[in-house]
Short mmCIF file of C-alpha atoms in Angstrom, two decimals:
data_model
loop_
_atom_site.label_atom_id
_atom_site.label_comp_id
_atom_site.label_asym_id
_atom_site.label_seq_id
_atom_site.Cartn_x
_atom_site.Cartn_y
_atom_site.Cartn_z
CA MET A 9 0.00 0.00 0.00
CA THR A 10 1.52 3.31 -1.05
CA THR A 11 1.46 5.94 1.65
CA GLU A 12 2.60 9.52 2.10
CA PRO A 13 4.59 10.02 5.33
CA THR A 14 4.27 13.81 5.20
CA THR A 15 1.90 16.55 6.25
CA ASP A 16 0.48 16.24 2.71
CA ALA A 17 -1.25 13.04 3.84
CA LEU A 18 -3.17 14.92 6.53
CA ALA A 19 -4.04 17.70 4.08
CA ARG A 20 -5.25 15.09 1.61
CA LEU A 21 -7.54 13.41 4.13
CA THR A 22 -8.84 16.80 5.29
CA ALA A 23 -9.59 17.76 1.68
CA LEU A 24 -11.49 14.50 1.09
CA LEU A 25 -13.64 15.26 4.13
CA GLU A 26 -13.85 19.02 3.71
CA ALA A 27 -17.64 19.35 3.79
CA GLU A 28 -18.07 16.98 6.74
CA LEU A 29 -15.22 18.60 8.67
CA GLN A 30 -16.68 22.08 8.11
CA ALA A 31 -20.05 20.83 9.40
CA THR A 32 -18.29 19.28 12.40
CA ASN A 33 -16.53 22.56 13.22
CA GLU A 34 -19.86 24.38 13.02
CA ALA A 35 -21.43 21.81 15.35
CA ILE A 36 -18.54 22.24 17.80
CA VAL A 37 -18.96 26.02 17.87
CA ALA A 38 -22.74 25.75 18.26
CA ARG A 39 -22.52 23.25 21.12
CA MET A 40 -19.91 25.31 22.98
CA ASP A 41 -22.44 28.10 23.35
CA SER A 42 -23.78 28.87 26.81
CA PRO A 43 -25.42 31.83 28.55
CA VAL A 44 -22.57 31.58 31.08
CA ALA A 45 -20.04 33.69 29.17
CA LEU A 46 -16.90 32.10 30.61
CA ILE A 47 -17.81 28.69 29.16
CA PRO A 48 -17.68 29.56 25.42
CA GLN A 49 -14.79 31.95 26.10
CA LEU A 50 -12.61 29.28 27.72
CA ALA A 51 -13.70 26.50 25.36
CA ALA A 52 -12.97 28.73 22.36
CA HIS A 53 -9.48 29.40 23.76
CA ILE A 54 -8.45 25.75 23.62
CA VAL A 55 -10.26 25.06 20.33
CA ALA A 56 -8.63 28.14 18.75
CA ALA A 57 -5.22 26.82 19.84
CA GLY A 58 -5.50 24.54 16.85
CA GLY A 59 -4.78 20.85 16.74
CA LYS A 60 -5.29 18.72 13.69
CA ARG A 61 -8.75 17.39 14.60
CA MET A 62 -7.20 13.94 14.27
CA ARG A 63 -9.82 12.11 16.33
CA PRO A 64 -12.95 13.59 14.69
CA LEU A 65 -11.27 13.07 11.31
CA LEU A 66 -11.07 9.37 12.15
CA THR A 67 -14.83 9.23 12.75
CA LEU A 68 -15.57 11.04 9.49
CA ALA A 69 -13.08 8.95 7.52
CA ALA A 70 -14.25 5.62 8.94
CA ALA A 71 -17.87 6.41 8.03
CA LYS A 72 -16.83 7.36 4.49
CA LEU A 73 -14.59 4.30 4.19
CA CYS A 74 -17.63 2.13 4.95
CA GLY A 75 -19.79 3.90 2.35
CA TYR A 76 -21.96 5.88 4.77
CA THR A 77 -23.97 8.64 3.09
CA GLY A 78 -26.03 10.01 5.99
CA GLY A 79 -25.24 12.84 8.41
CA ARG A 80 -24.81 11.23 11.85
CA GLN A 81 -21.00 11.25 11.63
CA VAL A 82 -20.90 15.05 12.02
CA ASN A 83 -22.36 15.21 15.53
CA LEU A 84 -20.41 12.12 16.58
CA ALA A 85 -17.17 13.67 15.35
CA ALA A 86 -18.02 16.77 17.41
CA CYS A 87 -18.74 14.49 20.36
CA VAL A 88 -15.32 12.85 20.01
CA GLU A 89 -13.64 16.27 19.90
CA PHE A 90 -15.49 17.37 23.04
CA ILE A 91 -14.33 14.26 24.92
CA HIS A 92 -10.77 14.94 23.79
CA THR A 93 -10.91 18.65 24.67
CA ALA A 94 -12.41 17.94 28.09
CA THR A 95 -9.56 15.55 28.88
CA LEU A 96 -7.00 18.14 27.73
CA LEU A 97 -8.49 20.74 30.08
CA HIS A 98 -8.36 18.32 33.00
CA ASP A 99 -4.89 16.98 32.09
CA ASP A 100 -3.34 20.44 31.96
CA VAL A 101 -4.64 21.14 35.46
CA VAL A 102 -3.31 17.82 36.80
CA ASP A 103 0.06 18.35 35.08
CA GLU A 104 0.19 22.09 35.91
CA SER A 105 1.02 22.70 32.24
CA LEU A 106 1.53 26.27 31.07
CA LEU A 107 1.56 25.53 27.33
CA ARG A 108 -0.85 23.70 25.03
CA ARG A 109 0.06 23.44 21.32
CA GLY A 110 2.45 26.34 21.69
CA PHE A 111 -0.12 28.66 23.31
CA ALA A 112 -0.82 29.44 26.94
CA SER A 113 -2.92 26.62 28.37
CA ALA A 114 -6.48 27.37 29.48
CA ASN A 115 -5.56 26.87 33.15
CA ALA A 116 -2.67 29.32 32.78
CA VAL A 117 -5.09 31.95 31.40
CA PHE A 118 -8.35 31.25 33.25
CA GLY A 119 -7.22 29.29 36.31
CA ASN A 120 -7.60 25.68 37.42
CA LYS A 121 -11.15 25.87 38.76
CA ALA A 122 -12.62 27.26 35.54
CA SER A 123 -10.69 24.73 33.43
CA VAL A 124 -11.96 21.75 35.42
CA LEU A 125 -15.57 22.96 35.37
CA VAL A 126 -15.59 23.79 31.64
CA GLY A 127 -14.06 20.37 31.03
CA ASP A 128 -17.05 18.92 32.89
CA PHE A 129 -19.37 21.01 30.69
CA LEU A 130 -17.77 19.64 27.51
CA PHE A 131 -18.06 16.05 28.78
CA SER A 132 -21.75 16.73 29.39
CA ARG A 133 -22.17 18.13 25.87
CA ALA A 134 -20.48 15.01 24.51
CA PHE A 135 -22.99 12.76 26.29
CA GLU A 136 -25.89 14.87 25.02
CA LEU A 137 -24.65 14.28 21.48
CA MET A 138 -24.34 10.54 22.10
CA VAL A 139 -27.91 10.36 23.39
CA GLU A 140 -29.22 12.44 20.48
CA ASP A 141 -27.64 9.98 18.05
CA GLY A 142 -29.94 7.34 19.49
CA SER A 143 -27.69 4.30 19.06
CA LEU A 144 -27.06 2.26 22.20
CA GLU A 145 -24.00 0.73 20.52
CA VAL A 146 -22.51 4.18 19.83
CA LEU A 147 -23.32 5.20 23.40
CA ARG A 148 -21.65 2.03 24.72
CA ILE A 149 -18.47 2.56 22.68
CA LEU A 150 -17.97 6.24 23.48
CA SER A 151 -19.02 6.08 27.14
CA SER A 152 -16.72 3.09 27.66
CA ALA A 153 -13.87 5.02 26.03
CA SER A 154 -14.51 7.98 28.36
CA ALA A 155 -14.22 5.72 31.41
CA THR A 156 -11.10 4.05 30.01
CA ILE A 157 -9.44 7.44 29.43
CA ALA A 158 -10.00 8.34 33.09
CA GLU A 159 -8.61 4.97 34.18
CA GLY A 160 -5.52 5.52 32.05
CA GLU A 161 -4.93 8.93 33.56
CA VAL A 162 -5.33 7.63 37.11
CA LEU A 163 -2.98 4.72 36.36
CA GLN A 164 -0.42 7.20 35.02
CA LEU A 165 -0.76 9.17 38.26
CA THR A 166 0.05 6.04 40.28
CA THR A 167 3.18 5.37 38.17
CA GLN A 168 4.45 8.94 38.48
CA ASN A 169 7.83 9.10 40.26
CA ASP A 170 8.00 5.27 40.32
CA ILE A 171 11.16 4.11 38.50
CA SER A 172 10.09 0.46 38.87
CA THR A 173 7.32 1.06 36.30
CA THR A 174 7.44 -1.68 33.67
CA PRO A 175 6.98 -1.33 29.90
CA GLU A 176 3.77 -3.37 30.28
CA THR A 177 2.31 -0.85 32.73
CA TYR A 178 3.38 2.04 30.50
CA PHE A 179 1.58 0.50 27.51
CA GLU A 180 -1.49 -0.04 29.67
CA VAL A 181 -1.40 3.67 30.56
CA ILE A 182 -1.21 4.92 26.97
CA ARG A 183 -3.74 2.35 25.76
CA GLY A 184 -6.17 3.94 28.21
CA LYS A 185 -5.34 7.62 28.19
CA THR A 186 -4.75 8.04 24.42
CA ALA A 187 -5.41 5.02 22.22
CA ALA A 188 -8.89 4.21 23.57
CA LEU A 189 -10.38 7.39 22.09
CA PHE A 190 -8.64 6.84 18.73
CA ALA A 191 -10.15 3.34 18.70
CA ALA A 192 -13.65 4.49 19.65
CA ALA A 193 -13.58 7.41 17.19
CA SER A 194 -12.75 4.99 14.37
CA GLU A 195 -15.18 2.27 15.41
CA VAL A 196 -18.29 4.45 15.65
CA GLY A 197 -17.82 5.52 12.02
CA GLY A 198 -18.24 1.90 11.00
CA VAL A 199 -21.14 1.32 13.38
CA ILE A 200 -23.30 4.12 11.94
CA ALA A 201 -22.48 2.87 8.43
CA GLY A 202 -23.90 -0.54 9.31
CA ALA A 203 -20.52 -2.20 8.69
CA SER A 204 -19.97 -5.83 9.65
CA SER A 205 -18.67 -6.69 13.10
CA GLN A 206 -15.38 -7.72 11.47
CA ASP A 207 -15.01 -4.37 9.72
CA CYS A 208 -15.91 -2.47 12.91
CA ALA A 209 -13.27 -4.50 14.78
CA ALA A 210 -10.70 -3.69 12.06
CA LEU A 211 -11.48 0.02 12.46
CA ARG A 212 -11.24 -0.22 16.24
CA ASP A 213 -7.89 -2.00 16.00
CA PHE A 214 -6.64 0.53 13.44
CA GLY A 215 -7.48 3.37 15.82
CA MET A 216 -5.92 1.57 18.78
CA ASP A 217 -2.63 0.96 16.93
CA LEU A 218 -2.60 4.54 15.64
CA GLY A 219 -3.24 5.94 19.12
CA MET A 220 -0.46 3.85 20.66
CA ALA A 221 2.00 5.11 18.03
CA PHE A 222 0.78 8.69 18.46
CA GLN A 223 1.51 8.69 22.20
CA LEU A 224 4.87 6.94 21.80
CA VAL A 225 5.96 9.66 19.37
CA ASP A 226 4.71 12.37 21.74
CA ASP A 227 6.73 10.87 24.57
CA ALA A 228 9.82 10.56 22.38
CA LEU A 229 9.53 14.18 21.24
CA ASP A 230 9.54 15.39 24.85
CA TYR A 231 13.20 14.37 24.96
CA ALA A 232 14.09 15.23 21.37
CA ALA A 233 12.13 18.17 19.99
CA ASN A 234 12.49 21.88 20.36
CA GLN A 235 9.71 23.77 22.11
CA ALA A 236 8.31 25.29 18.89
CA GLN A 237 8.00 21.85 17.29
CA LEU A 238 6.50 20.22 20.34
CA GLY A 239 3.94 22.86 21.29
CA LYS A 240 4.72 22.39 24.95
CA THR A 241 7.75 22.96 27.14
CA VAL A 242 10.51 20.46 26.33
CA GLY A 243 11.22 18.23 29.32
CA ASP A 244 7.75 18.59 30.86
CA ASP A 245 7.50 14.82 31.35
CA PHE A 246 10.88 14.80 33.09
CA ARG A 247 9.97 17.68 35.40
CA GLU A 248 6.65 16.02 36.26
CA GLY A 249 8.33 12.71 37.07
CA LYS A 250 6.47 10.78 34.35
CA LEU A 251 7.82 7.34 33.53
CA THR A 252 7.47 7.38 29.76
CA TYR A 253 8.93 4.81 27.38
CA PRO A 254 12.24 6.61 26.65
CA VAL A 255 12.98 6.81 30.38
CA ILE A 256 11.93 3.20 31.00
CA LEU A 257 14.38 2.12 28.27
CA ALA A 258 17.13 4.29 29.79
CA LEU A 259 16.48 2.73 33.20
CA GLN A 260 16.67 -0.79 31.76
CA ASP A 261 20.19 -0.04 30.45
CA ALA A 262 21.34 2.17 33.32
CA ASP A 263 24.47 1.55 35.37
CA ALA A 264 24.46 2.24 39.12
CA ASP A 265 25.32 5.94 38.76
CA GLU A 266 22.69 6.48 36.08
CA ARG A 267 20.05 4.68 38.11
CA GLY A 268 20.94 6.90 41.04
CA PHE A 269 20.41 9.95 38.84
CA TRP A 270 16.91 8.78 37.79
CA GLN A 271 16.10 7.85 41.38
CA ARG A 272 17.01 11.32 42.64
CA THR A 273 15.39 13.33 39.83
CA LEU A 274 12.24 11.29 39.20
CA GLU A 275 11.53 9.29 42.34
CA ALA A 276 12.70 11.83 44.92
CA SER A 277 11.81 14.83 42.70
CA GLU A 278 15.10 16.52 43.55
CA GLN A 279 16.01 18.35 40.36
CA THR A 280 18.50 21.09 39.56
CA GLU A 281 18.62 23.28 36.46
CA GLU A 282 21.33 21.07 34.94
CA ASP A 283 19.44 17.80 35.36
CA LEU A 284 17.34 18.03 32.19
CA ALA A 285 20.51 18.30 30.11
CA THR A 286 21.87 15.20 31.85
CA ALA A 287 18.61 13.34 31.25
CA LEU A 288 18.75 14.23 27.55
CA LYS A 289 22.33 12.93 27.34
CA LEU A 290 21.37 9.63 28.98
CA ILE A 291 18.37 9.24 26.66
CA GLU A 292 20.70 9.85 23.71
CA LYS A 293 23.44 7.57 25.07
CA HIS A 294 21.07 4.59 25.15
CA ASP A 295 19.38 5.52 21.85
CA CYS A 296 16.04 5.67 23.65
CA THR A 297 14.34 8.15 21.32
CA ALA A 298 15.08 6.11 18.20
CA ARG A 299 14.02 2.89 19.95
CA THR A 300 10.75 4.53 21.01
CA ILE A 301 10.08 5.68 17.45
CA ALA A 302 10.87 2.17 16.19
CA ARG A 303 8.22 0.78 18.55
CA ALA A 304 5.79 3.40 17.23
CA ASP A 305 6.63 2.40 13.65
CA ALA A 306 5.69 -1.20 14.47
CA PHE A 307 2.26 -0.03 15.68
CA ILE A 308 1.85 2.00 12.48
CA ASP A 309 2.70 -1.03 10.32
CA SER A 310 0.00 -2.93 12.18
CA ALA A 311 -2.48 -0.04 11.78
CA VAL A 312 -1.92 0.18 8.03
CA ASN A 313 -2.36 -3.59 7.71
CA ARG A 314 -5.77 -3.31 9.41
CA LEU A 315 -6.94 -1.15 6.50
CA ALA A 316 -6.41 -4.06 4.09
CA ALA A 317 -9.85 -5.28 5.22
CA PHE A 318 -11.39 -2.48 3.13
CA PRO A 319 -11.48 -2.00 -0.66
CA GLU A 320 -8.90 0.35 -2.13
CA SER A 321 -10.12 3.94 -2.18
CA GLU A 322 -8.87 7.51 -1.80
CA VAL A 323 -9.98 7.55 1.82
CA ARG A 324 -8.17 4.28 2.62
CA ALA A 325 -4.96 5.57 1.01
CA ALA A 326 -5.26 8.89 2.85
CA LEU A 327 -5.83 7.14 6.19
CA ALA A 328 -2.74 5.01 5.62
CA GLY A 329 -0.80 8.16 4.76
CA VAL A 330 -1.96 9.87 7.95
CA ALA A 331 -0.84 6.83 9.94
CA ARG A 332 2.63 7.10 8.39
CA TYR A 333 2.66 10.84 9.09
CA THR A 334 2.21 10.09 12.80
CA THR A 335 5.77 8.81 13.11
CA ALA A 336 7.22 10.91 10.28
CA ARG A 337 6.60 14.06 12.39
CA SER A 338 9.36 12.86 14.73
CA HIS A 339 12.09 13.02 12.07
#
């Protein structure tokens, strides 16, 4: 299958779904409205910060891939974006993040209390959209994903500052906090199209593999990218004591002195200004960034193979290209 590992792939998919994506954006703006002025103001801040609308695009693309010609995918794509945005608002409060996609985070501008409450509002809007759709299967998939996301975030919280965290636990974290929504967003597109259970499972697995790769790349970039490329402060994961895959790999290969460094900086949270530079050197010494990207590439290969269940089409080719773009953005 020929793919395009560049931003052109994302532009191509967006162009194929232009009308549906425009309708989705209009639905998002309409559903953000509230007589309580702070709600649309804060919600608009994070929506205006950009993002590629990757998750709603998956819902729109999956529906089109399965030959759907109705209009239900628009509100469900908006629903998926609201779930995602709500989790971002809550995550930035938990992580005390000051940047989101290169802009000041909502909590940095409006405060933690407002961010948490508007996140709750967006979750509520998402559930309204699910109920309006009227499908119990859609409701089951998206509500289950919402619970799984929360479980993933809580599991990540329990692994924070714990250098004994295993790769298996890390993958369980990212499967919950990131990949579950990619999987659900893809699967519901097939469900509303009346696709077979096998095709819906292929879409779900495609989204899961894509989401796993997406988070692996994000975690690799935190130790490799510049701030402008990353859209958040480089080294945030290190400062927050998160045990992401690059660090877990570095710990597996660490000598006694290196392990002592990770124990002091991550487990004991005793960090100096020079420690991030040391962490970056250790990550580079053990080739952890490249090994993380290689693991992401394996997930992408699996994701692209899932698409073989569907007939060749422009949408299938564009989806495969977007999958390849996920890891290409790290190079």
